[in-house]
PDB file of C-alpha atoms in Angstrom:
ATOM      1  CA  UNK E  28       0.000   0.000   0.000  1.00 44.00           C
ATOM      2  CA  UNK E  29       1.375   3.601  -1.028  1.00 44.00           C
ATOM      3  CA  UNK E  30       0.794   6.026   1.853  1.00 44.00           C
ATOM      4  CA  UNK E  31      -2.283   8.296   1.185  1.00 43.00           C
ATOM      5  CA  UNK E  32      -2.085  12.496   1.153  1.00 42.00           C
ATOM      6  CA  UNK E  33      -2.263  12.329   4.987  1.00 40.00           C
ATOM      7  CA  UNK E  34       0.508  10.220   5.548  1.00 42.00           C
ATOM      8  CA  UNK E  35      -2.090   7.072   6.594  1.00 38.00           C
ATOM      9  CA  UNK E  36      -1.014   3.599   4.393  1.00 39.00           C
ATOM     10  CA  UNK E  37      -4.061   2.970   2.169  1.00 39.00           C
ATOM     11  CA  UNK E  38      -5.925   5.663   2.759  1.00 35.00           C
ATOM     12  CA  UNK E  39      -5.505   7.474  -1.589  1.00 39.00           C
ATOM     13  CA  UNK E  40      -7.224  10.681  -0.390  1.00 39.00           C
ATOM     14  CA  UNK E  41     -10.644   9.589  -1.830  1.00 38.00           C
ATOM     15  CA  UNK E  42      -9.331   9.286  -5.328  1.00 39.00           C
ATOM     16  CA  UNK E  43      -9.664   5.788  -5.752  1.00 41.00           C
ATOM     17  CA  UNK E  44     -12.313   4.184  -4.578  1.00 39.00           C
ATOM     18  CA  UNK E  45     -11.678   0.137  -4.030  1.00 43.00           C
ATOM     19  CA  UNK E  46     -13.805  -2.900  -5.005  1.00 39.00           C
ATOM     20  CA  UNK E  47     -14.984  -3.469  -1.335  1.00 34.00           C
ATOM     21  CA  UNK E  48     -16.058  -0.067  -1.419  1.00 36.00           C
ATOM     22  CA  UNK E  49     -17.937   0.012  -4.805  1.00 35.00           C
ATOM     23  CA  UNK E  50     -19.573  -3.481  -3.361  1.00 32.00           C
ATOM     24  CA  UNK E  51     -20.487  -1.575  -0.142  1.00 31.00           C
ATOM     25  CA  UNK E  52     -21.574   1.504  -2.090  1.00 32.00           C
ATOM     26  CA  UNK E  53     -23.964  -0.408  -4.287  1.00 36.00           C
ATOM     27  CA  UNK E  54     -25.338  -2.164  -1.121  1.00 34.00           C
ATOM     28  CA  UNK E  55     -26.321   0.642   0.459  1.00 33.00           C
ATOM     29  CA  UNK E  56     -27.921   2.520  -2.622  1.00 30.00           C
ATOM     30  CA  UNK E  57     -29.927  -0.775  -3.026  1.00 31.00           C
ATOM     31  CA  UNK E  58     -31.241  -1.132   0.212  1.00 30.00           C
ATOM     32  CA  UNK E  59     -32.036   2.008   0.139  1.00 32.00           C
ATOM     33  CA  UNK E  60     -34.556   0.988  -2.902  1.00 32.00           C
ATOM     34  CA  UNK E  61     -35.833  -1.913  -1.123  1.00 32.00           C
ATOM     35  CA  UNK E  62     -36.473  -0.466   2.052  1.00 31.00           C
ATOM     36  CA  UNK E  63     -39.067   1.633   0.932  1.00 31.00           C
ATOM     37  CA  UNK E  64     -41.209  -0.886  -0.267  1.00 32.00           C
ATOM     38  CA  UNK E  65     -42.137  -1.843   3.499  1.00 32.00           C
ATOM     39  CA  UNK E  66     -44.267   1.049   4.198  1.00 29.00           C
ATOM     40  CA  UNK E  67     -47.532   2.189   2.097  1.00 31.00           C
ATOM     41  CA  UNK E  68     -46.740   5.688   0.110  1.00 30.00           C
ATOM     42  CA  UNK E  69     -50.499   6.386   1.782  1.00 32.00           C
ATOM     43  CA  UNK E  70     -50.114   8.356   4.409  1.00 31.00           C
ATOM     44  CA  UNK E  71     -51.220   6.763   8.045  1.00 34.00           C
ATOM     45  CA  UNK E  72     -54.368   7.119   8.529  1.00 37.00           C
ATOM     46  CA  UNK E  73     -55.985   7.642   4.789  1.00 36.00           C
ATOM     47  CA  UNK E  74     -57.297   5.218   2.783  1.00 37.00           C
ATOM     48  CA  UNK E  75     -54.821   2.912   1.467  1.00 38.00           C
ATOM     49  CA  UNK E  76     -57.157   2.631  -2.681  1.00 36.00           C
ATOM     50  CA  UNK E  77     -59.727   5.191  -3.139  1.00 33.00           C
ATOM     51  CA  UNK E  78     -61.413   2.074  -5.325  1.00 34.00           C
ATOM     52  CA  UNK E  79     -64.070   3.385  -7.488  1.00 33.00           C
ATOM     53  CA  UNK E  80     -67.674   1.730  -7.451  1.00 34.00           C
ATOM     54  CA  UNK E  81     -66.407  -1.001  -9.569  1.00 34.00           C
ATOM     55  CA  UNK E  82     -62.701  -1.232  -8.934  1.00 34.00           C
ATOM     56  CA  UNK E  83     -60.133  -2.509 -11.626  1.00 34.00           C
ATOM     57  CA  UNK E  84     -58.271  -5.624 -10.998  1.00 36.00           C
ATOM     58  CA  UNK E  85     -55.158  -5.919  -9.877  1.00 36.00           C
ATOM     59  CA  UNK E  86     -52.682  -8.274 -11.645  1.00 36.00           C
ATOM     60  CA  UNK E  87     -51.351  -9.367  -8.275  1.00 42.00           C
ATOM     61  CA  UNK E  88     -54.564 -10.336  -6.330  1.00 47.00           C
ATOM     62  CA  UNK E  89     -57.119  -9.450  -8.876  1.00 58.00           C
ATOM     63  CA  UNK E  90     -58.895  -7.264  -6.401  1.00 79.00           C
ATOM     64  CA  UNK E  91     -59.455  -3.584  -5.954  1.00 79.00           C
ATOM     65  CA  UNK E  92     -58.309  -3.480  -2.361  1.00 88.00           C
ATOM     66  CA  UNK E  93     -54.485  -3.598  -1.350  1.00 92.00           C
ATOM     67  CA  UNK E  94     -53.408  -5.529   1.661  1.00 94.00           C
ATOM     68  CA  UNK E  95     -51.122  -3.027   3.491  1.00 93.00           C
ATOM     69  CA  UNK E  96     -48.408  -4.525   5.862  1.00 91.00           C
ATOM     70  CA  UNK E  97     -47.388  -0.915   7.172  1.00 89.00           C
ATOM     71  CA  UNK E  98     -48.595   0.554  10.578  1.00 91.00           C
ATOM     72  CA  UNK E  99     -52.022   0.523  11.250  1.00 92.00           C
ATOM     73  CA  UNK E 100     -53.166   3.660  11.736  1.00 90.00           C
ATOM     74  CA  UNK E 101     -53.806   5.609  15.321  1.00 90.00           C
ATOM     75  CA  UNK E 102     -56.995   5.195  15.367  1.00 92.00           C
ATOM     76  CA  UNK E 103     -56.900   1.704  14.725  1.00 91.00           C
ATOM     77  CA  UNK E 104     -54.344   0.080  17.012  1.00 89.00           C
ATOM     78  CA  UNK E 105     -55.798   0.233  20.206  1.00 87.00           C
ATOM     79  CA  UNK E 106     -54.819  -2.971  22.089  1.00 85.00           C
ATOM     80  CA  UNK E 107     -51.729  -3.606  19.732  1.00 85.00           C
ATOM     81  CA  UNK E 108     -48.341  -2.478  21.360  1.00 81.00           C
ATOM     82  CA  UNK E 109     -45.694  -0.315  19.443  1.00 80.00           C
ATOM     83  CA  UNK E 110     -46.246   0.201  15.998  1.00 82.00           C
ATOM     84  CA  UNK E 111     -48.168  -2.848  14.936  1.00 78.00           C
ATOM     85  CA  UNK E 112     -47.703  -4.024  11.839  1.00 87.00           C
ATOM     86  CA  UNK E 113     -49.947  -6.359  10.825  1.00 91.00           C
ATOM     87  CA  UNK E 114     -51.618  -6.656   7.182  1.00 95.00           C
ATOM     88  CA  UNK E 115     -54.759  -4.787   6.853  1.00 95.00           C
ATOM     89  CA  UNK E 116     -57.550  -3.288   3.938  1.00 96.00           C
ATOM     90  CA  UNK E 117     -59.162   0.277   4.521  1.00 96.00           C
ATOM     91  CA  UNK E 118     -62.299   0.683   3.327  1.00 96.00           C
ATOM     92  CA  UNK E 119     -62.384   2.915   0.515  1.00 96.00           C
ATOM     93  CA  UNK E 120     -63.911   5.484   2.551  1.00 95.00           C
ATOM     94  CA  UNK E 121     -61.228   5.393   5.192  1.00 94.00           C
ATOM     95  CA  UNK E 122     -63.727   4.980   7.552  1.00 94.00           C
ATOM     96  CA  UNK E 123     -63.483   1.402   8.368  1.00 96.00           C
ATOM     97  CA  UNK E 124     -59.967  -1.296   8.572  1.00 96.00           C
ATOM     98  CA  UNK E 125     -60.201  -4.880   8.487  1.00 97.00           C
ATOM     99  CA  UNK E 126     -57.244  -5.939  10.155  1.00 96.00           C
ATOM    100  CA  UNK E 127     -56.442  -9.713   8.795  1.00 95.00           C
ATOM    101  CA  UNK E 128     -55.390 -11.709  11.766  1.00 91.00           C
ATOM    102  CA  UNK E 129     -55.965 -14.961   9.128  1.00 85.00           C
ATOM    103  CA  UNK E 130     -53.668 -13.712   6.348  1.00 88.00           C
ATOM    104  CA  UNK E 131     -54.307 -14.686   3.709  1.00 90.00           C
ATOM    105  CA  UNK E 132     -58.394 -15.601   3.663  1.00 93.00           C
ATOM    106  CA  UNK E 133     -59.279 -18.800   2.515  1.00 91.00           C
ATOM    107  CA  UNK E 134     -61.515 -21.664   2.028  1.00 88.00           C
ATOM    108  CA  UNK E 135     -62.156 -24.774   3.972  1.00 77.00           C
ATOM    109  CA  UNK E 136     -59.157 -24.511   6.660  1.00 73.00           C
ATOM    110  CA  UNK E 137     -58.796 -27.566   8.680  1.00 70.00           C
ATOM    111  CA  UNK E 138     -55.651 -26.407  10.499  1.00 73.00           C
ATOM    112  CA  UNK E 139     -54.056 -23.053  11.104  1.00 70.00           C
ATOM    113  CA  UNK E 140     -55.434 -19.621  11.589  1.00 75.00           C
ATOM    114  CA  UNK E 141     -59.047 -19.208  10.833  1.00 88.00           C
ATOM    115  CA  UNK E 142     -60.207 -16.223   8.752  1.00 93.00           C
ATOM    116  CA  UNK E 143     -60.421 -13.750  11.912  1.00 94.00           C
ATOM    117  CA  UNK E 144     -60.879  -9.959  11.022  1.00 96.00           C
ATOM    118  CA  UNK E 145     -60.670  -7.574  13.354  1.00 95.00           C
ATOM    119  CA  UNK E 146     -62.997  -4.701  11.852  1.00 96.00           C
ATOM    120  CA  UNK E 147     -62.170  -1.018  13.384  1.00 95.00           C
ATOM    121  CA  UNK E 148     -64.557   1.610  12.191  1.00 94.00           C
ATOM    122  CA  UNK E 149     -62.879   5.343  12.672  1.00 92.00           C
ATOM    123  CA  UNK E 150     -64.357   6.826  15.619  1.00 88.00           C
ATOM    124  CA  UNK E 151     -67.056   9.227  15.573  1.00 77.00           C
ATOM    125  CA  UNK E 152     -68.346  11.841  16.818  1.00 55.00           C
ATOM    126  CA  UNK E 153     -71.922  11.274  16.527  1.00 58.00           C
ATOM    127  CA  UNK E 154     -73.515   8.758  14.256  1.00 65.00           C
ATOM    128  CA  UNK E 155     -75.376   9.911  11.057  1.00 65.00           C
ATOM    129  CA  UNK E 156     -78.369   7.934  12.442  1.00 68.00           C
ATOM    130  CA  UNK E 157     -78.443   6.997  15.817  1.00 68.00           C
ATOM    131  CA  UNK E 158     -81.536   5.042  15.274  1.00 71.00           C
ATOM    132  CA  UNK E 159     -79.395   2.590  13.499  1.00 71.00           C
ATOM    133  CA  UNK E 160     -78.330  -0.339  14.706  1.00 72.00           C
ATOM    134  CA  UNK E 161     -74.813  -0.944  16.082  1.00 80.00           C
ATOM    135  CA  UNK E 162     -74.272  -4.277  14.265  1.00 92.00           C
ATOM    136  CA  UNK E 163     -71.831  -4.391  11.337  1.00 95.00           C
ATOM    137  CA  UNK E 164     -73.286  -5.818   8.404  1.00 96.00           C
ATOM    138  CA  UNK E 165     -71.880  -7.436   5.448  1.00 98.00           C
ATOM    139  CA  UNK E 166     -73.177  -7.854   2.355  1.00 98.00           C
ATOM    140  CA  UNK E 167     -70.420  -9.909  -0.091  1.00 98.00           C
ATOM    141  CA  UNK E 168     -70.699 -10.287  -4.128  1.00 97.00           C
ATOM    142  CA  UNK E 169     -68.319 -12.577  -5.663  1.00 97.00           C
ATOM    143  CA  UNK E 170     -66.726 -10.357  -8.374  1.00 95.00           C
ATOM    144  CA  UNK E 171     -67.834 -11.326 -12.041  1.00 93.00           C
ATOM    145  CA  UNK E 172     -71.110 -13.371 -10.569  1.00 95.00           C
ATOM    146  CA  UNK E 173     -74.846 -13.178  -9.093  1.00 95.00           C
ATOM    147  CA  UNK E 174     -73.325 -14.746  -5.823  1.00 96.00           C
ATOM    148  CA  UNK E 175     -74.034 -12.852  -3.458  1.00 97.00           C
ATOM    149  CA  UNK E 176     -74.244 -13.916   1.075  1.00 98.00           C
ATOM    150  CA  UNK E 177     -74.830 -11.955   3.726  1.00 98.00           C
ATOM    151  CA  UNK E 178     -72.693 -11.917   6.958  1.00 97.00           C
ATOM    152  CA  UNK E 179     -73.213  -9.654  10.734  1.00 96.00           C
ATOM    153  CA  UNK E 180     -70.588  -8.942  13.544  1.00 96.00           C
ATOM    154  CA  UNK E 181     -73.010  -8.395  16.694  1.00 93.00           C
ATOM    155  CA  UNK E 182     -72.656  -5.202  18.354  1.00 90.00           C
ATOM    156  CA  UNK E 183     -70.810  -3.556  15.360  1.00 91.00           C
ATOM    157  CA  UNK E 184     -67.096  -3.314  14.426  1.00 94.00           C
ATOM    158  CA  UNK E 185     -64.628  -6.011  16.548  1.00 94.00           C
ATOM    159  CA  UNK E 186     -63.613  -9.325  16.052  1.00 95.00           C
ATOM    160  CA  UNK E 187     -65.007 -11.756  13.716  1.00 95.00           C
ATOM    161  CA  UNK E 188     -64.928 -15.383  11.556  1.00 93.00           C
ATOM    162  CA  UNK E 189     -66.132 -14.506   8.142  1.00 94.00           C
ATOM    163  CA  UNK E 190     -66.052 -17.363   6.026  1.00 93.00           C
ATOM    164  CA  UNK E 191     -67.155 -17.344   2.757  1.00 94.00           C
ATOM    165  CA  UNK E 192     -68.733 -19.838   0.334  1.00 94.00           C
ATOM    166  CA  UNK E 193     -65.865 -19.908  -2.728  1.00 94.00           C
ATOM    167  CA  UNK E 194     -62.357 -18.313  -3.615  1.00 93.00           C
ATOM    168  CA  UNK E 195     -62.366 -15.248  -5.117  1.00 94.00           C
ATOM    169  CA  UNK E 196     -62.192 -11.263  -4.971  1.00 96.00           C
ATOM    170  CA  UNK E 197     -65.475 -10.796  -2.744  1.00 96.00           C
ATOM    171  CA  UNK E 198     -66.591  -6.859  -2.652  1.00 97.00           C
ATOM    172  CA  UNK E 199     -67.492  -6.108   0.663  1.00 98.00           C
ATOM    173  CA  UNK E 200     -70.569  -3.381   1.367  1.00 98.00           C
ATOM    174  CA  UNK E 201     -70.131  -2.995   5.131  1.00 97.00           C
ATOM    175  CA  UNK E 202     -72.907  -0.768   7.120  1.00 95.00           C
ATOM    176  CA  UNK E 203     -72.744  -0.152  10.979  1.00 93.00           C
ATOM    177  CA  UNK E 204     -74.314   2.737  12.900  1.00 88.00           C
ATOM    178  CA  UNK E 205     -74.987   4.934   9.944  1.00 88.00           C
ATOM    179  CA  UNK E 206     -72.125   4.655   8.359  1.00 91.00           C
ATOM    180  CA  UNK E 207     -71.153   2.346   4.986  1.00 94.00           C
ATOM    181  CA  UNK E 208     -67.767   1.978   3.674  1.00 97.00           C
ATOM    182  CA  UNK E 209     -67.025  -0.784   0.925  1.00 97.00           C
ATOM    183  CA  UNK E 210     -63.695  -3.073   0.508  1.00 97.00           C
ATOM    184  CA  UNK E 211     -62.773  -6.160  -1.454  1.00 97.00           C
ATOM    185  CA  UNK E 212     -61.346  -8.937  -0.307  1.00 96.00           C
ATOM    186  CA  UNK E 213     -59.829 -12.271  -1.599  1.00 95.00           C
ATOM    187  CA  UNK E 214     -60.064 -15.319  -0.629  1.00 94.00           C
ATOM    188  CA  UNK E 215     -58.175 -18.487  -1.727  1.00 91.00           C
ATOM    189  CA  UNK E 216     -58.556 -22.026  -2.189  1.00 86.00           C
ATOM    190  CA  UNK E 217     -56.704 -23.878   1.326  1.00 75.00           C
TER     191      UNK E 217
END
Protein backbone atom coordinates (compact mmCIF):
# COMPACT_ATOMS: atom_id res chain seq x y z
CA UNK A 1 0.00 0.00 0.00
CA UNK A 2 1.38 3.60 -1.03
CA UNK A 3 0.79 6.03 1.85
CA UNK A 4 -2.28 8.30 1.19
CA UNK A 5 -2.08 12.50 1.15
CA UNK A 6 -2.26 12.33 4.99
CA UNK A 7 0.51 10.22 5.55
CA UNK A 8 -2.09 7.07 6.59
CA UNK A 9 -1.01 3.60 4.39
CA UNK A 10 -4.06 2.97 2.17
CA UNK A 11 -5.92 5.66 2.76
CA UNK A 12 -5.50 7.47 -1.59
CA UNK A 13 -7.22 10.68 -0.39
CA UNK A 14 -10.64 9.59 -1.83
CA UNK A 15 -9.33 9.29 -5.33
CA UNK A 16 -9.66 5.79 -5.75
CA UNK A 17 -12.31 4.18 -4.58
CA UNK A 18 -11.68 0.14 -4.03
CA UNK A 19 -13.80 -2.90 -5.00
CA UNK A 20 -14.98 -3.47 -1.33
CA UNK A 21 -16.06 -0.07 -1.42
CA UNK A 22 -17.94 0.01 -4.80
CA UNK A 23 -19.57 -3.48 -3.36
CA UNK A 24 -20.49 -1.57 -0.14
CA UNK A 25 -21.57 1.50 -2.09
CA UNK A 26 -23.96 -0.41 -4.29
CA UNK A 27 -25.34 -2.16 -1.12
CA UNK A 28 -26.32 0.64 0.46
CA UNK A 29 -27.92 2.52 -2.62
CA UNK A 30 -29.93 -0.77 -3.03
CA UNK A 31 -31.24 -1.13 0.21
CA UNK A 32 -32.04 2.01 0.14
CA UNK A 33 -34.56 0.99 -2.90
CA UNK A 34 -35.83 -1.91 -1.12
CA UNK A 35 -36.47 -0.47 2.05
CA UNK A 36 -39.07 1.63 0.93
CA UNK A 37 -41.21 -0.89 -0.27
CA UNK A 38 -42.14 -1.84 3.50
CA UNK A 39 -44.27 1.05 4.20
CA UNK A 40 -47.53 2.19 2.10
CA UNK A 41 -46.74 5.69 0.11
CA UNK A 42 -50.50 6.39 1.78
CA UNK A 43 -50.11 8.36 4.41
CA UNK A 44 -51.22 6.76 8.04
CA UNK A 45 -54.37 7.12 8.53
CA UNK A 46 -55.98 7.64 4.79
CA UNK A 47 -57.30 5.22 2.78
CA UNK A 48 -54.82 2.91 1.47
CA UNK A 49 -57.16 2.63 -2.68
CA UNK A 50 -59.73 5.19 -3.14
CA UNK A 51 -61.41 2.07 -5.32
CA UNK A 52 -64.07 3.39 -7.49
CA UNK A 53 -67.67 1.73 -7.45
CA UNK A 54 -66.41 -1.00 -9.57
CA UNK A 55 -62.70 -1.23 -8.93
CA UNK A 56 -60.13 -2.51 -11.63
CA UNK A 57 -58.27 -5.62 -11.00
CA UNK A 58 -55.16 -5.92 -9.88
CA UNK A 59 -52.68 -8.27 -11.64
CA UNK A 60 -51.35 -9.37 -8.28
CA UNK A 61 -54.56 -10.34 -6.33
CA UNK A 62 -57.12 -9.45 -8.88
CA UNK A 63 -58.90 -7.26 -6.40
CA UNK A 64 -59.46 -3.58 -5.95
CA UNK A 65 -58.31 -3.48 -2.36
CA UNK A 66 -54.48 -3.60 -1.35
CA UNK A 67 -53.41 -5.53 1.66
CA UNK A 68 -51.12 -3.03 3.49
CA UNK A 69 -48.41 -4.53 5.86
CA UNK A 70 -47.39 -0.91 7.17
CA UNK A 71 -48.59 0.55 10.58
CA UNK A 72 -52.02 0.52 11.25
CA UNK A 73 -53.17 3.66 11.74
CA UNK A 74 -53.81 5.61 15.32
CA UNK A 75 -56.99 5.19 15.37
CA UNK A 76 -56.90 1.70 14.72
CA UNK A 77 -54.34 0.08 17.01
CA UNK A 78 -55.80 0.23 20.21
CA UNK A 79 -54.82 -2.97 22.09
CA UNK A 80 -51.73 -3.61 19.73
CA UNK A 81 -48.34 -2.48 21.36
CA UNK A 82 -45.69 -0.32 19.44
CA UNK A 83 -46.25 0.20 16.00
CA UNK A 84 -48.17 -2.85 14.94
CA UNK A 85 -47.70 -4.02 11.84
CA UNK A 86 -49.95 -6.36 10.82
CA UNK A 87 -51.62 -6.66 7.18
CA UNK A 88 -54.76 -4.79 6.85
CA UNK A 89 -57.55 -3.29 3.94
CA UNK A 90 -59.16 0.28 4.52
CA UNK A 91 -62.30 0.68 3.33
CA UNK A 92 -62.38 2.91 0.51
CA UNK A 93 -63.91 5.48 2.55
CA UNK A 94 -61.23 5.39 5.19
CA UNK A 95 -63.73 4.98 7.55
CA UNK A 96 -63.48 1.40 8.37
CA UNK A 97 -59.97 -1.30 8.57
CA UNK A 98 -60.20 -4.88 8.49
CA UNK A 99 -57.24 -5.94 10.16
CA UNK A 100 -56.44 -9.71 8.79
CA UNK A 101 -55.39 -11.71 11.77
CA UNK A 102 -55.97 -14.96 9.13
CA UNK A 103 -53.67 -13.71 6.35
CA UNK A 104 -54.31 -14.69 3.71
CA UNK A 105 -58.39 -15.60 3.66
CA UNK A 106 -59.28 -18.80 2.52
CA UNK A 107 -61.51 -21.66 2.03
CA UNK A 108 -62.16 -24.77 3.97
CA UNK A 109 -59.16 -24.51 6.66
CA UNK A 110 -58.80 -27.57 8.68
CA UNK A 111 -55.65 -26.41 10.50
CA UNK A 112 -54.06 -23.05 11.10
CA UNK A 113 -55.43 -19.62 11.59
CA UNK A 114 -59.05 -19.21 10.83
CA UNK A 115 -60.21 -16.22 8.75
CA UNK A 116 -60.42 -13.75 11.91
CA UNK A 117 -60.88 -9.96 11.02
CA UNK A 118 -60.67 -7.57 13.35
CA UNK A 119 -63.00 -4.70 11.85
CA UNK A 120 -62.17 -1.02 13.38
CA UNK A 121 -64.56 1.61 12.19
CA UNK A 122 -62.88 5.34 12.67
CA UNK A 123 -64.36 6.83 15.62
CA UNK A 124 -67.06 9.23 15.57
CA UNK A 125 -68.35 11.84 16.82
CA UNK A 126 -71.92 11.27 16.53
CA UNK A 127 -73.51 8.76 14.26
CA UNK A 128 -75.38 9.91 11.06
CA UNK A 129 -78.37 7.93 12.44
CA UNK A 130 -78.44 7.00 15.82
CA UNK A 131 -81.54 5.04 15.27
CA UNK A 132 -79.40 2.59 13.50
CA UNK A 133 -78.33 -0.34 14.71
CA UNK A 134 -74.81 -0.94 16.08
CA UNK A 135 -74.27 -4.28 14.26
CA UNK A 136 -71.83 -4.39 11.34
CA UNK A 137 -73.29 -5.82 8.40
CA UNK A 138 -71.88 -7.44 5.45
CA UNK A 139 -73.18 -7.85 2.35
CA UNK A 140 -70.42 -9.91 -0.09
CA UNK A 141 -70.70 -10.29 -4.13
CA UNK A 142 -68.32 -12.58 -5.66
CA UNK A 143 -66.73 -10.36 -8.37
CA UNK A 144 -67.83 -11.33 -12.04
CA UNK A 145 -71.11 -13.37 -10.57
CA UNK A 146 -74.85 -13.18 -9.09
CA UNK A 147 -73.32 -14.75 -5.82
CA UNK A 148 -74.03 -12.85 -3.46
CA UNK A 149 -74.24 -13.92 1.07
CA UNK A 150 -74.83 -11.95 3.73
CA UNK A 151 -72.69 -11.92 6.96
CA UNK A 152 -73.21 -9.65 10.73
CA UNK A 153 -70.59 -8.94 13.54
CA UNK A 154 -73.01 -8.40 16.69
CA UNK A 155 -72.66 -5.20 18.35
CA UNK A 156 -70.81 -3.56 15.36
CA UNK A 157 -67.10 -3.31 14.43
CA UNK A 158 -64.63 -6.01 16.55
CA UNK A 159 -63.61 -9.32 16.05
CA UNK A 160 -65.01 -11.76 13.72
CA UNK A 161 -64.93 -15.38 11.56
CA UNK A 162 -66.13 -14.51 8.14
CA UNK A 163 -66.05 -17.36 6.03
CA UNK A 164 -67.16 -17.34 2.76
CA UNK A 165 -68.73 -19.84 0.33
CA UNK A 166 -65.87 -19.91 -2.73
CA UNK A 167 -62.36 -18.31 -3.62
CA UNK A 168 -62.37 -15.25 -5.12
CA UNK A 169 -62.19 -11.26 -4.97
CA UNK A 170 -65.47 -10.80 -2.74
CA UNK A 171 -66.59 -6.86 -2.65
CA UNK A 172 -67.49 -6.11 0.66
CA UNK A 173 -70.57 -3.38 1.37
CA UNK A 174 -70.13 -2.99 5.13
CA UNK A 175 -72.91 -0.77 7.12
CA UNK A 176 -72.74 -0.15 10.98
CA UNK A 177 -74.31 2.74 12.90
CA UNK A 178 -74.99 4.93 9.94
CA UNK A 179 -72.13 4.65 8.36
CA UNK A 180 -71.15 2.35 4.99
CA UNK A 181 -67.77 1.98 3.67
CA UNK A 182 -67.02 -0.78 0.93
CA UNK A 183 -63.69 -3.07 0.51
CA UNK A 184 -62.77 -6.16 -1.45
CA UNK A 185 -61.35 -8.94 -0.31
CA UNK A 186 -59.83 -12.27 -1.60
CA UNK A 187 -60.06 -15.32 -0.63
CA UNK A 188 -58.18 -18.49 -1.73
CA UNK A 189 -58.56 -22.03 -2.19
CA UNK A 190 -56.70 -23.88 1.33
Amino acid sequence: MVPGANGVSGYDGGREMGSWGRVLLGSAVLLAACTTTGRSATPVGAPATTAPANPPASAASGCGSRVETGVLPDWADAGFSGEARIPHVFGAKGEIVAVLFGHPLALGRDEGPTNKILWVAKPAATSPDPASPATLAITATLDGTDTRVTREVAGGPGPSIIDLPRAGCWHLELHWSGHTDTMDLVYAED
